[in-house]
């Protein structure tokens, strides 16, 4: 088992005053809180920090830890609690803790949960809120949060996919037991970037007969070669010839649901945005597809092409730079 | 240990699914007073004129869970939470805009 140096994790010296530990926790918690940060490893860092703070903020636990730390340091990285070690902190049986200790490390367990049933846990809310009498507690499981990468085609049509997640359940004695769950998840059609989808009851296990937490998955839409997505709307850059734009025309345009004809009005300019109503991602109401015209010049290679361009230059008195004042 | 479980349909967290005051309290594991406090601070929106007829969207439920986590972990008070969540919303929407505009720009430059 890896020895965890809680002082190092919190970036404080061994003799740090309680106030400095609190200050360090607050600063680091803001930096690594998963609700404030989207980085992948903030969750892990925050858990580690919570674990370190849980021990260092409590004088009794801190003292025990300090003793063990001297012992652990001499064992050279690999940590085993001394034989016959038993935590004296009123923690392992019945004490409340402010953090979700189910996710704490084996190292933490080996020190503070040695041999006794685990009865301390918390919810995101009032710790007494779910108290149902005397010494029995029922606490709803924590919500689990994941990110899920979805292609635009999957978002349009919906899809089913197998997802593996790390979770824990409680055994008969109230110990959290890590568990790998594989779920086949039906992703409904019409999901879009940043949206959350939820599986009820698939989050952390509830305690004492309380319901499980929910599993939330934040959708990450994979970039598409043709379309850009904004909410439920999709945007397509459509190359058109100068004559299609100048004379007006009907051109074929791809959409998520198949090709449709788009009427381009005469004298359309580059950058003009046209709307295909209801051709975006499905929903109530469905999104639209926006088509942005991009006038594309043909390569002028032959003498004939050149002659055509020269004729235009001669016959069309056109200066697109009049607004530039030159 | 691996356990295989059959296909589950995920629901989209949006404004369509509605919860009552009792439901949101259960889901968040808090007393009604805490929810009232969050509504009064403008952290979450409730539809309906009095608490007994309040309706909350799934988005509000997720938001209150998030607010409670932040309150627990960072000891932020209700007005502070309202500001924090509002700024987080703004950051998220700006990020989405930058993401979308960057992609559009790439497509125009090709």
Coordinates of C-alpha atoms in Angstrom, one line a residue:
Chain A
X1 CA 0.0 0.0 0.0
X2 CA 1.2 3.5 -0.9
X3 CA 2.0 5.8 2.0
X4 CA 0.1 9.0 1.7
X5 CA 1.8 12.2 2.9
X6 CA -1.1 14.3 3.8
X7 CA 1.1 17.3 4.6
X8 CA 2.6 17.1 1.1
X9 CA -0.9 16.8 -0.5
X10 CA -2.0 19.9 1.3
X11 CA 1.3 21.7 0.8
X12 CA 1.7 22.6 4.4
X13 CA 4.6 22.0 6.8
X14 CA 4.4 19.4 9.5
X15 CA 4.0 22.0 12.2
X16 CA 1.3 23.9 10.4
X17 CA -1.3 25.6 12.6
X18 CA -4.9 24.5 12.3
X19 CA -5.8 27.8 10.7
X20 CA -3.2 27.4 8.0
X21 CA -4.4 23.9 7.3
X22 CA -7.9 25.3 6.9
X23 CA -6.7 28.0 4.6
X24 CA -4.7 25.6 2.5
X25 CA -7.7 23.4 2.2
X26 CA -9.9 26.2 1.1
X27 CA -7.5 27.4 -1.5
X28 CA -6.8 23.9 -2.9
X29 CA -10.5 23.0 -2.8
X30 CA -11.4 25.9 -5.0
X31 CA -8.7 24.9 -7.4
X32 CA -9.6 21.2 -7.6
X33 CA -13.3 21.1 -7.0
X34 CA -14.9 19.0 -9.7
X35 CA -17.9 21.3 -9.9
X36 CA -15.6 24.3 -10.6
X37 CA -13.1 22.5 -12.9
X38 CA -13.5 20.5 -16.0
X39 CA -10.1 18.9 -16.0
X40 CA -10.1 15.1 -15.9
X41 CA -8.0 14.6 -12.8
X42 CA -9.6 17.2 -10.6
X43 CA -11.9 14.6 -9.2
X44 CA -9.1 12.4 -8.0
X45 CA -7.1 15.4 -6.6
X46 CA -10.1 16.6 -4.8
X47 CA -10.7 13.3 -3.2
X48 CA -7.1 13.1 -2.0
X49 CA -7.4 16.6 -0.6
X50 CA -10.6 15.8 1.2
X51 CA -9.0 12.7 2.7
X52 CA -5.9 14.7 3.8
X53 CA -8.0 17.5 5.4
X54 CA -10.3 15.0 7.1
X55 CA -7.2 13.8 9.0
X56 CA -5.2 16.9 9.5
X57 CA -8.1 19.1 10.7
X58 CA -8.9 16.8 13.6
X59 CA -6.3 17.0 16.4
X60 CA -6.8 13.4 17.5
X61 CA -6.5 11.9 14.0
X62 CA -3.7 14.2 13.2
X63 CA -1.7 13.0 16.2
X64 CA -2.2 9.4 15.3
X65 CA -1.3 10.1 11.7
X66 CA 1.9 11.9 12.8
X67 CA 2.9 8.8 14.7
X68 CA 2.3 6.6 11.8
X69 CA 4.0 8.9 9.4
X70 CA 7.3 8.5 11.3
X71 CA 6.8 4.8 11.1
X72 CA 5.8 4.9 7.4
X73 CA 8.7 7.1 6.4
X74 CA 11.2 4.5 7.6
X75 CA 9.4 1.7 5.7
X76 CA 10.5 3.4 2.5
X77 CA 7.3 4.3 0.5
X78 CA 5.5 1.0 1.0
X79 CA 3.2 1.3 3.9
X80 CA 1.9 -1.3 6.3
X81 CA 0.2 -0.3 9.6
X82 CA 2.2 -1.5 12.6
X83 CA 1.0 -4.8 14.0
X84 CA -1.9 -4.5 16.3
X85 CA -2.7 -0.9 15.2
X86 CA -6.1 0.3 16.3
X87 CA -7.3 3.8 15.7
X88 CA -8.4 5.6 18.9
X89 CA -10.1 8.3 17.1
X90 CA -13.9 8.3 17.5
X91 CA -14.3 7.9 13.9
X92 CA -14.6 4.3 12.8
X93 CA -17.8 3.6 14.6
X94 CA -20.6 6.1 14.5
X95 CA -18.9 9.4 14.2
X96 CA -19.8 11.8 11.5
X97 CA -17.5 13.0 8.9
X98 CA -17.9 15.9 6.5
X99 CA -16.5 14.2 3.5
X100 CA -17.7 11.2 1.5
X101 CA -15.3 8.7 3.1
X102 CA -16.4 5.8 0.9
X103 CA -14.0 7.0 -1.7
X104 CA -11.0 7.4 0.6
X105 CA -7.9 5.4 0.0
X106 CA -6.9 2.0 1.3
X107 CA -4.2 3.8 3.2
X108 CA -6.9 5.8 5.0
X109 CA -8.9 2.7 5.7
X110 CA -6.0 0.8 7.1
X111 CA -5.4 3.5 9.7
X112 CA -8.8 4.8 10.7
X113 CA -11.1 1.9 9.9
X114 CA -9.1 -0.9 11.3
X115 CA -11.4 -3.8 12.0
X116 CA -14.5 -1.8 12.9
X117 CA -17.7 -1.5 10.9
X118 CA -17.9 1.7 9.0
X119 CA -20.9 3.8 9.9
X120 CA -19.8 7.3 8.9
X121 CA -21.0 8.8 5.7
X122 CA -22.5 11.9 4.4
X123 CA -24.8 13.3 1.8
X124 CA -24.5 16.5 -0.1
X125 CA -27.0 18.1 2.3
X126 CA -28.0 18.2 5.9
X127 CA -26.3 15.5 7.7
X128 CA -29.2 15.1 10.1
X129 CA -31.8 15.4 7.3
X130 CA -32.2 11.8 6.6
X131 CA -32.0 10.6 10.2
X132 CA -34.9 8.3 10.8
X133 CA -34.5 7.9 14.6
X134 CA -32.0 7.0 17.3
X135 CA -28.9 5.5 15.8
X136 CA -30.3 4.3 12.4
X137 CA -29.5 6.4 9.4
X138 CA -30.7 6.2 5.8
X139 CA -28.7 8.2 3.4
X140 CA -29.3 8.6 -0.3
X141 CA -26.3 7.6 -2.4
X142 CA -24.0 10.2 -4.0
X143 CA -24.6 11.1 -7.6
X144 CA -21.9 9.8 -10.0
X145 CA -20.7 12.0 -12.8
X146 CA -19.1 10.9 -16.1
X147 CA -18.5 12.4 -19.5
X148 CA -19.6 10.5 -22.6
X149 CA -18.4 11.1 -26.1
X150 CA -21.1 11.0 -28.7
X151 CA -20.9 11.4 -32.5
X152 CA -23.3 13.8 -34.2
X153 CA -25.0 10.8 -36.0
X154 CA -25.6 9.2 -32.6
X155 CA -27.0 12.4 -31.2
X156 CA -29.3 12.6 -34.2
X157 CA -30.5 9.0 -34.2
X158 CA -30.0 7.9 -30.6
X159 CA -27.8 4.9 -29.8
X160 CA -27.1 2.2 -27.3
X161 CA -23.7 1.6 -25.8
X162 CA -22.0 -0.3 -23.1
X163 CA -20.4 1.8 -20.4
X164 CA -18.1 0.6 -17.6
X165 CA -18.0 2.5 -14.4
X166 CA -16.2 2.3 -11.1
X167 CA -18.6 2.4 -8.1
X168 CA -19.1 0.9 -4.7
X169 CA -21.8 -0.9 -2.8
X170 CA -22.0 -1.6 0.9
X171 CA -21.6 -5.0 2.4
X172 CA -23.5 -6.4 5.3
X173 CA -21.3 -4.6 7.8
X174 CA -21.4 -1.2 6.1
X175 CA -18.0 -1.4 4.4
X176 CA -17.9 0.1 1.0
X177 CA -16.9 -2.5 -1.6
X178 CA -15.5 -1.3 -4.9
X179 CA -17.3 -2.6 -7.9
X180 CA -17.1 -2.4 -11.7
X181 CA -20.4 -2.1 -13.3
X182 CA -21.1 -2.5 -17.0
X183 CA -24.3 -0.8 -18.1
X184 CA -25.9 -0.8 -21.5
X185 CA -27.1 2.7 -21.9
X186 CA -29.7 3.9 -24.4
X187 CA -28.7 7.4 -25.3
X188 CA -31.9 9.2 -26.4
X189 CA -31.9 11.1 -29.7
X190 CA -31.5 14.8 -29.6
X191 CA -28.7 15.1 -27.0
X192 CA -26.4 18.0 -27.5
X193 CA -23.0 19.4 -26.4
X194 CA -22.8 19.9 -22.6
X195 CA -26.2 18.4 -21.9
X196 CA -26.6 15.9 -19.1
X197 CA -28.4 12.6 -19.4
X198 CA -29.4 10.7 -16.3
X199 CA -29.8 7.1 -15.3
X200 CA -31.9 7.0 -12.2
X201 CA -30.6 4.9 -9.3
X202 CA -27.3 4.1 -11.0
X203 CA -25.1 6.4 -8.9
X204 CA -23.5 5.6 -5.5
X205 CA -25.3 3.0 -3.3
X206 CA -27.7 4.3 -0.7
X207 CA -27.1 3.5 2.9
X208 CA -29.6 1.9 5.3
X209 CA -32.3 1.3 2.7
X210 CA -32.2 4.7 1.2
X211 CA -32.3 5.0 -2.6
X212 CA -29.1 5.0 -4.7
X213 CA -27.8 8.2 -6.2
X214 CA -28.3 9.0 -9.9
X215 CA -25.7 8.6 -12.7
X216 CA -25.2 11.7 -14.7
X217 CA -23.4 11.7 -18.0
X218 CA -22.3 15.0 -19.6
X219 CA -22.4 14.7 -23.4
X220 CA -19.3 15.6 -25.3
X221 CA -20.2 15.9 -29.0
X222 CA -17.3 14.7 -31.3
X223 CA -16.4 17.3 -33.9
X224 CA -18.0 16.6 -37.3
X225 CA -16.3 17.1 -40.6
X226 CA -19.1 19.1 -42.1
X227 CA -21.3 20.5 -39.3
X228 CA -20.8 22.7 -36.3
X229 CA -23.4 22.4 -33.5
X230 CA -24.9 25.2 -31.4
X231 CA -27.4 23.8 -29.0
X232 CA -29.8 21.9 -31.2
X233 CA -28.9 23.9 -34.3
X234 CA -26.4 22.7 -36.8
X235 CA -24.4 25.0 -39.1
X236 CA -23.0 24.1 -42.5
X237 CA -20.7 26.1 -44.6
X238 CA -21.9 25.7 -48.2
X239 CA -19.5 26.5 -51.1
X240 CA -21.4 28.0 -54.0
X241 CA -20.2 29.3 -57.4
X242 CA -20.2 33.0 -58.2
X243 CA -23.0 32.5 -60.8
X244 CA -25.2 30.4 -58.4
X245 CA -24.9 33.2 -55.9
X246 CA -25.4 36.0 -58.4
X247 CA -28.2 34.5 -60.5
X248 CA -30.0 32.6 -57.8
X249 CA -30.3 28.8 -58.0
X250 CA -31.5 25.7 -56.3
X251 CA -28.7 23.5 -54.9
X252 CA -28.5 20.2 -53.1
X253 CA -27.5 20.5 -49.4
X254 CA -26.6 17.7 -47.0
X255 CA -28.6 17.6 -43.7
X256 CA -28.4 15.2 -40.8
X257 CA -31.6 13.5 -42.2
X258 CA -30.5 13.4 -45.8
X259 CA -30.0 15.8 -48.7
X260 CA -32.5 18.6 -49.4
X261 CA -32.8 21.3 -52.0
X262 CA -32.0 24.9 -50.9
X263 CA -33.1 27.9 -53.0
X264 CA -30.5 30.6 -53.1
X265 CA -31.9 34.0 -53.9
X266 CA -30.3 36.1 -56.6
X267 CA -27.5 38.5 -55.5
X268 CA -26.7 36.4 -52.4
X269 CA -23.4 37.3 -50.8
X270 CA -20.7 35.2 -49.1
X271 CA -21.5 34.7 -45.5
X272 CA -25.2 34.9 -46.0
X273 CA -27.0 32.7 -43.4
X274 CA -30.0 30.7 -44.6
X275 CA -32.2 28.6 -42.4
X276 CA -33.6 25.1 -43.0
X277 CA -36.3 24.9 -40.4
X278 CA -36.4 21.8 -38.2
X279 CA -33.4 20.2 -39.9
X280 CA -31.2 20.3 -36.8
X281 CA -31.1 17.9 -33.8
X282 CA -34.5 16.5 -32.8
X283 CA -36.3 17.8 -29.8
X284 CA -39.2 19.9 -28.8
X285 CA -38.8 22.1 -30.6
X286 CA -36.3 20.6 -33.0
X287 CA -33.2 22.6 -34.0
X288 CA -32.7 24.2 -37.3
X289 CA -29.9 23.8 -39.9
X290 CA -28.2 27.1 -40.8
X291 CA -26.4 27.2 -44.2
X292 CA -23.6 29.8 -44.5
X293 CA -22.8 30.6 -48.1
X294 CA -19.2 30.7 -49.1
X295 CA -18.7 31.9 -52.7
X296 CA -15.9 29.9 -54.2
X297 CA -14.0 31.0 -57.3
X298 CA -13.2 28.4 -60.0
X299 CA -9.5 28.1 -60.8
X300 CA -8.7 30.2 -63.8
X301 CA -6.4 27.9 -65.9
X302 CA -7.2 28.2 -69.6
X303 CA -7.2 31.1 -72.0
X304 CA -11.0 30.8 -72.2
X305 CA -11.4 31.1 -68.5
X306 CA -9.1 34.1 -68.5
X307 CA -11.1 35.8 -71.3
X308 CA -14.3 35.3 -69.4
X309 CA -12.9 37.0 -66.3
X310 CA -11.5 39.8 -68.4
X311 CA -14.8 40.4 -70.0
X312 CA -16.4 40.7 -66.5
X313 CA -13.7 43.1 -65.4
X314 CA -14.4 45.3 -68.4
X315 CA -18.1 45.2 -68.3
X316 CA -18.9 45.3 -64.6
X317 CA -18.0 48.5 -62.9
X318 CA -17.6 47.1 -59.4
X319 CA -15.5 48.3 -56.5
X320 CA -16.0 46.2 -53.3
X321 CA -13.8 48.6 -51.4
X322 CA -15.8 51.8 -51.5
X323 CA -16.5 51.6 -47.8
X324 CA -12.8 51.4 -47.0
X325 CA -12.2 55.0 -48.1
X326 CA -9.5 54.2 -50.6
Chain B
X1 CA -16.1 -7.9 -9.8
X2 CA -18.0 -7.3 -13.0
X3 CA -21.7 -7.3 -13.1
X4 CA -23.7 -7.1 -16.4
X5 CA -26.9 -5.2 -16.2
X6 CA -29.5 -4.9 -19.1
X7 CA -30.1 -1.8 -21.2
X8 CA -31.2 1.3 -19.4
X9 CA -32.7 4.3 -21.1
X10 CA -31.1 7.6 -20.1
X11 CA -33.3 10.6 -19.8
X12 CA -32.2 14.0 -21.0
X13 CA -31.9 16.4 -18.1
X14 CA -34.0 19.3 -19.4
X15 CA -36.8 21.6 -18.4
X16 CA -39.5 19.1 -19.4
X17 CA -39.3 16.8 -16.4
X18 CA -40.9 18.3 -13.3
X19 CA -40.5 17.7 -9.6
X20 CA -42.5 18.8 -6.5
X21 CA -40.9 20.2 -3.4
X22 CA -41.1 16.8 -1.7
X23 CA -39.3 15.1 -4.6
X24 CA -36.4 17.7 -4.7
X25 CA -36.0 17.4 -0.9
X26 CA -35.7 13.6 -1.2
X27 CA -33.3 13.7 -4.1
X28 CA -31.1 16.2 -2.4
X29 CA -31.4 14.8 1.1
X30 CA -32.3 18.1 2.7
X31 CA -35.2 19.7 4.6
X32 CA -37.7 21.9 2.7
X33 CA -36.2 25.0 4.4
X34 CA -33.0 24.5 2.5
X35 CA -34.8 24.4 -0.8
X36 CA -36.8 27.5 0.1
X37 CA -33.6 29.2 0.9
X38 CA -32.1 28.2 -2.4
X39 CA -35.2 29.5 -4.3
X40 CA -35.2 32.8 -2.3
X41 CA -31.5 33.3 -3.1
X42 CA -32.2 32.7 -6.8
X43 CA -30.0 29.6 -7.0
X44 CA -32.8 27.6 -8.5
X45 CA -36.1 28.5 -10.1
X46 CA -39.5 27.2 -9.0
X47 CA -42.6 27.5 -11.0
X48 CA -45.8 28.1 -9.0
X49 CA -46.8 30.8 -6.5
X50 CA -46.5 28.9 -3.1
X51 CA -44.1 26.2 -1.9
X52 CA -46.8 23.5 -1.9
X53 CA -47.4 24.0 -5.6
X54 CA -43.8 24.6 -6.6
X55 CA -42.5 22.7 -9.6
X56 CA -38.8 22.2 -10.3
X57 CA -37.2 21.1 -13.6
X58 CA -34.6 18.3 -13.8
X59 CA -32.1 21.1 -14.5
X60 CA -33.0 22.7 -11.2
X61 CA -32.6 19.4 -9.3
X62 CA -29.1 18.9 -10.8
X63 CA -28.3 22.5 -10.0
X64 CA -29.3 22.2 -6.3
X65 CA -27.2 19.0 -5.9
X66 CA -24.3 20.9 -7.3
X67 CA -25.0 23.9 -5.0
X68 CA -25.2 21.7 -2.0
X69 CA -21.8 20.0 -2.9
X70 CA -20.2 23.4 -3.3
X71 CA -21.7 24.5 0.0
X72 CA -20.4 21.4 1.8
X73 CA -17.0 21.4 0.3
X74 CA -16.2 25.1 0.1
X75 CA -18.5 26.5 2.9
X76 CA -20.1 29.0 0.6
X77 CA -23.3 30.8 1.8
X78 CA -26.5 31.1 -0.2
X79 CA -25.9 34.5 -1.9
X80 CA -22.3 33.4 -2.6
X81 CA -23.6 30.2 -4.2
X82 CA -26.0 32.1 -6.4
X83 CA -23.1 34.2 -7.7
X84 CA -20.9 31.2 -8.1
X85 CA -23.5 29.2 -10.1
X86 CA -24.4 32.2 -12.2
X87 CA -20.7 32.7 -13.1
X88 CA -20.3 29.0 -13.8
X89 CA -23.3 29.1 -16.2
X90 CA -21.7 32.1 -18.0
X91 CA -18.3 30.3 -18.2
X92 CA -20.0 27.2 -19.6
X93 CA -22.0 29.2 -22.2
X94 CA -18.9 31.2 -23.2
X95 CA -16.9 28.0 -23.6
X96 CA -19.6 26.5 -25.8
X97 CA -19.6 29.6 -27.9
X98 CA -15.8 29.6 -28.3
X99 CA -15.9 25.9 -29.2
X100 CA -18.6 26.4 -31.8
X101 CA -17.0 29.6 -33.3
X102 CA -13.5 27.9 -33.5
X103 CA -15.0 25.0 -35.4
X104 CA -16.9 27.3 -37.8
X105 CA -13.8 29.3 -38.4
X106 CA -11.8 26.2 -39.2
X107 CA -14.4 25.2 -41.7
X108 CA -14.4 28.6 -43.4
X109 CA -10.6 28.6 -43.7
X110 CA -10.4 25.3 -45.5

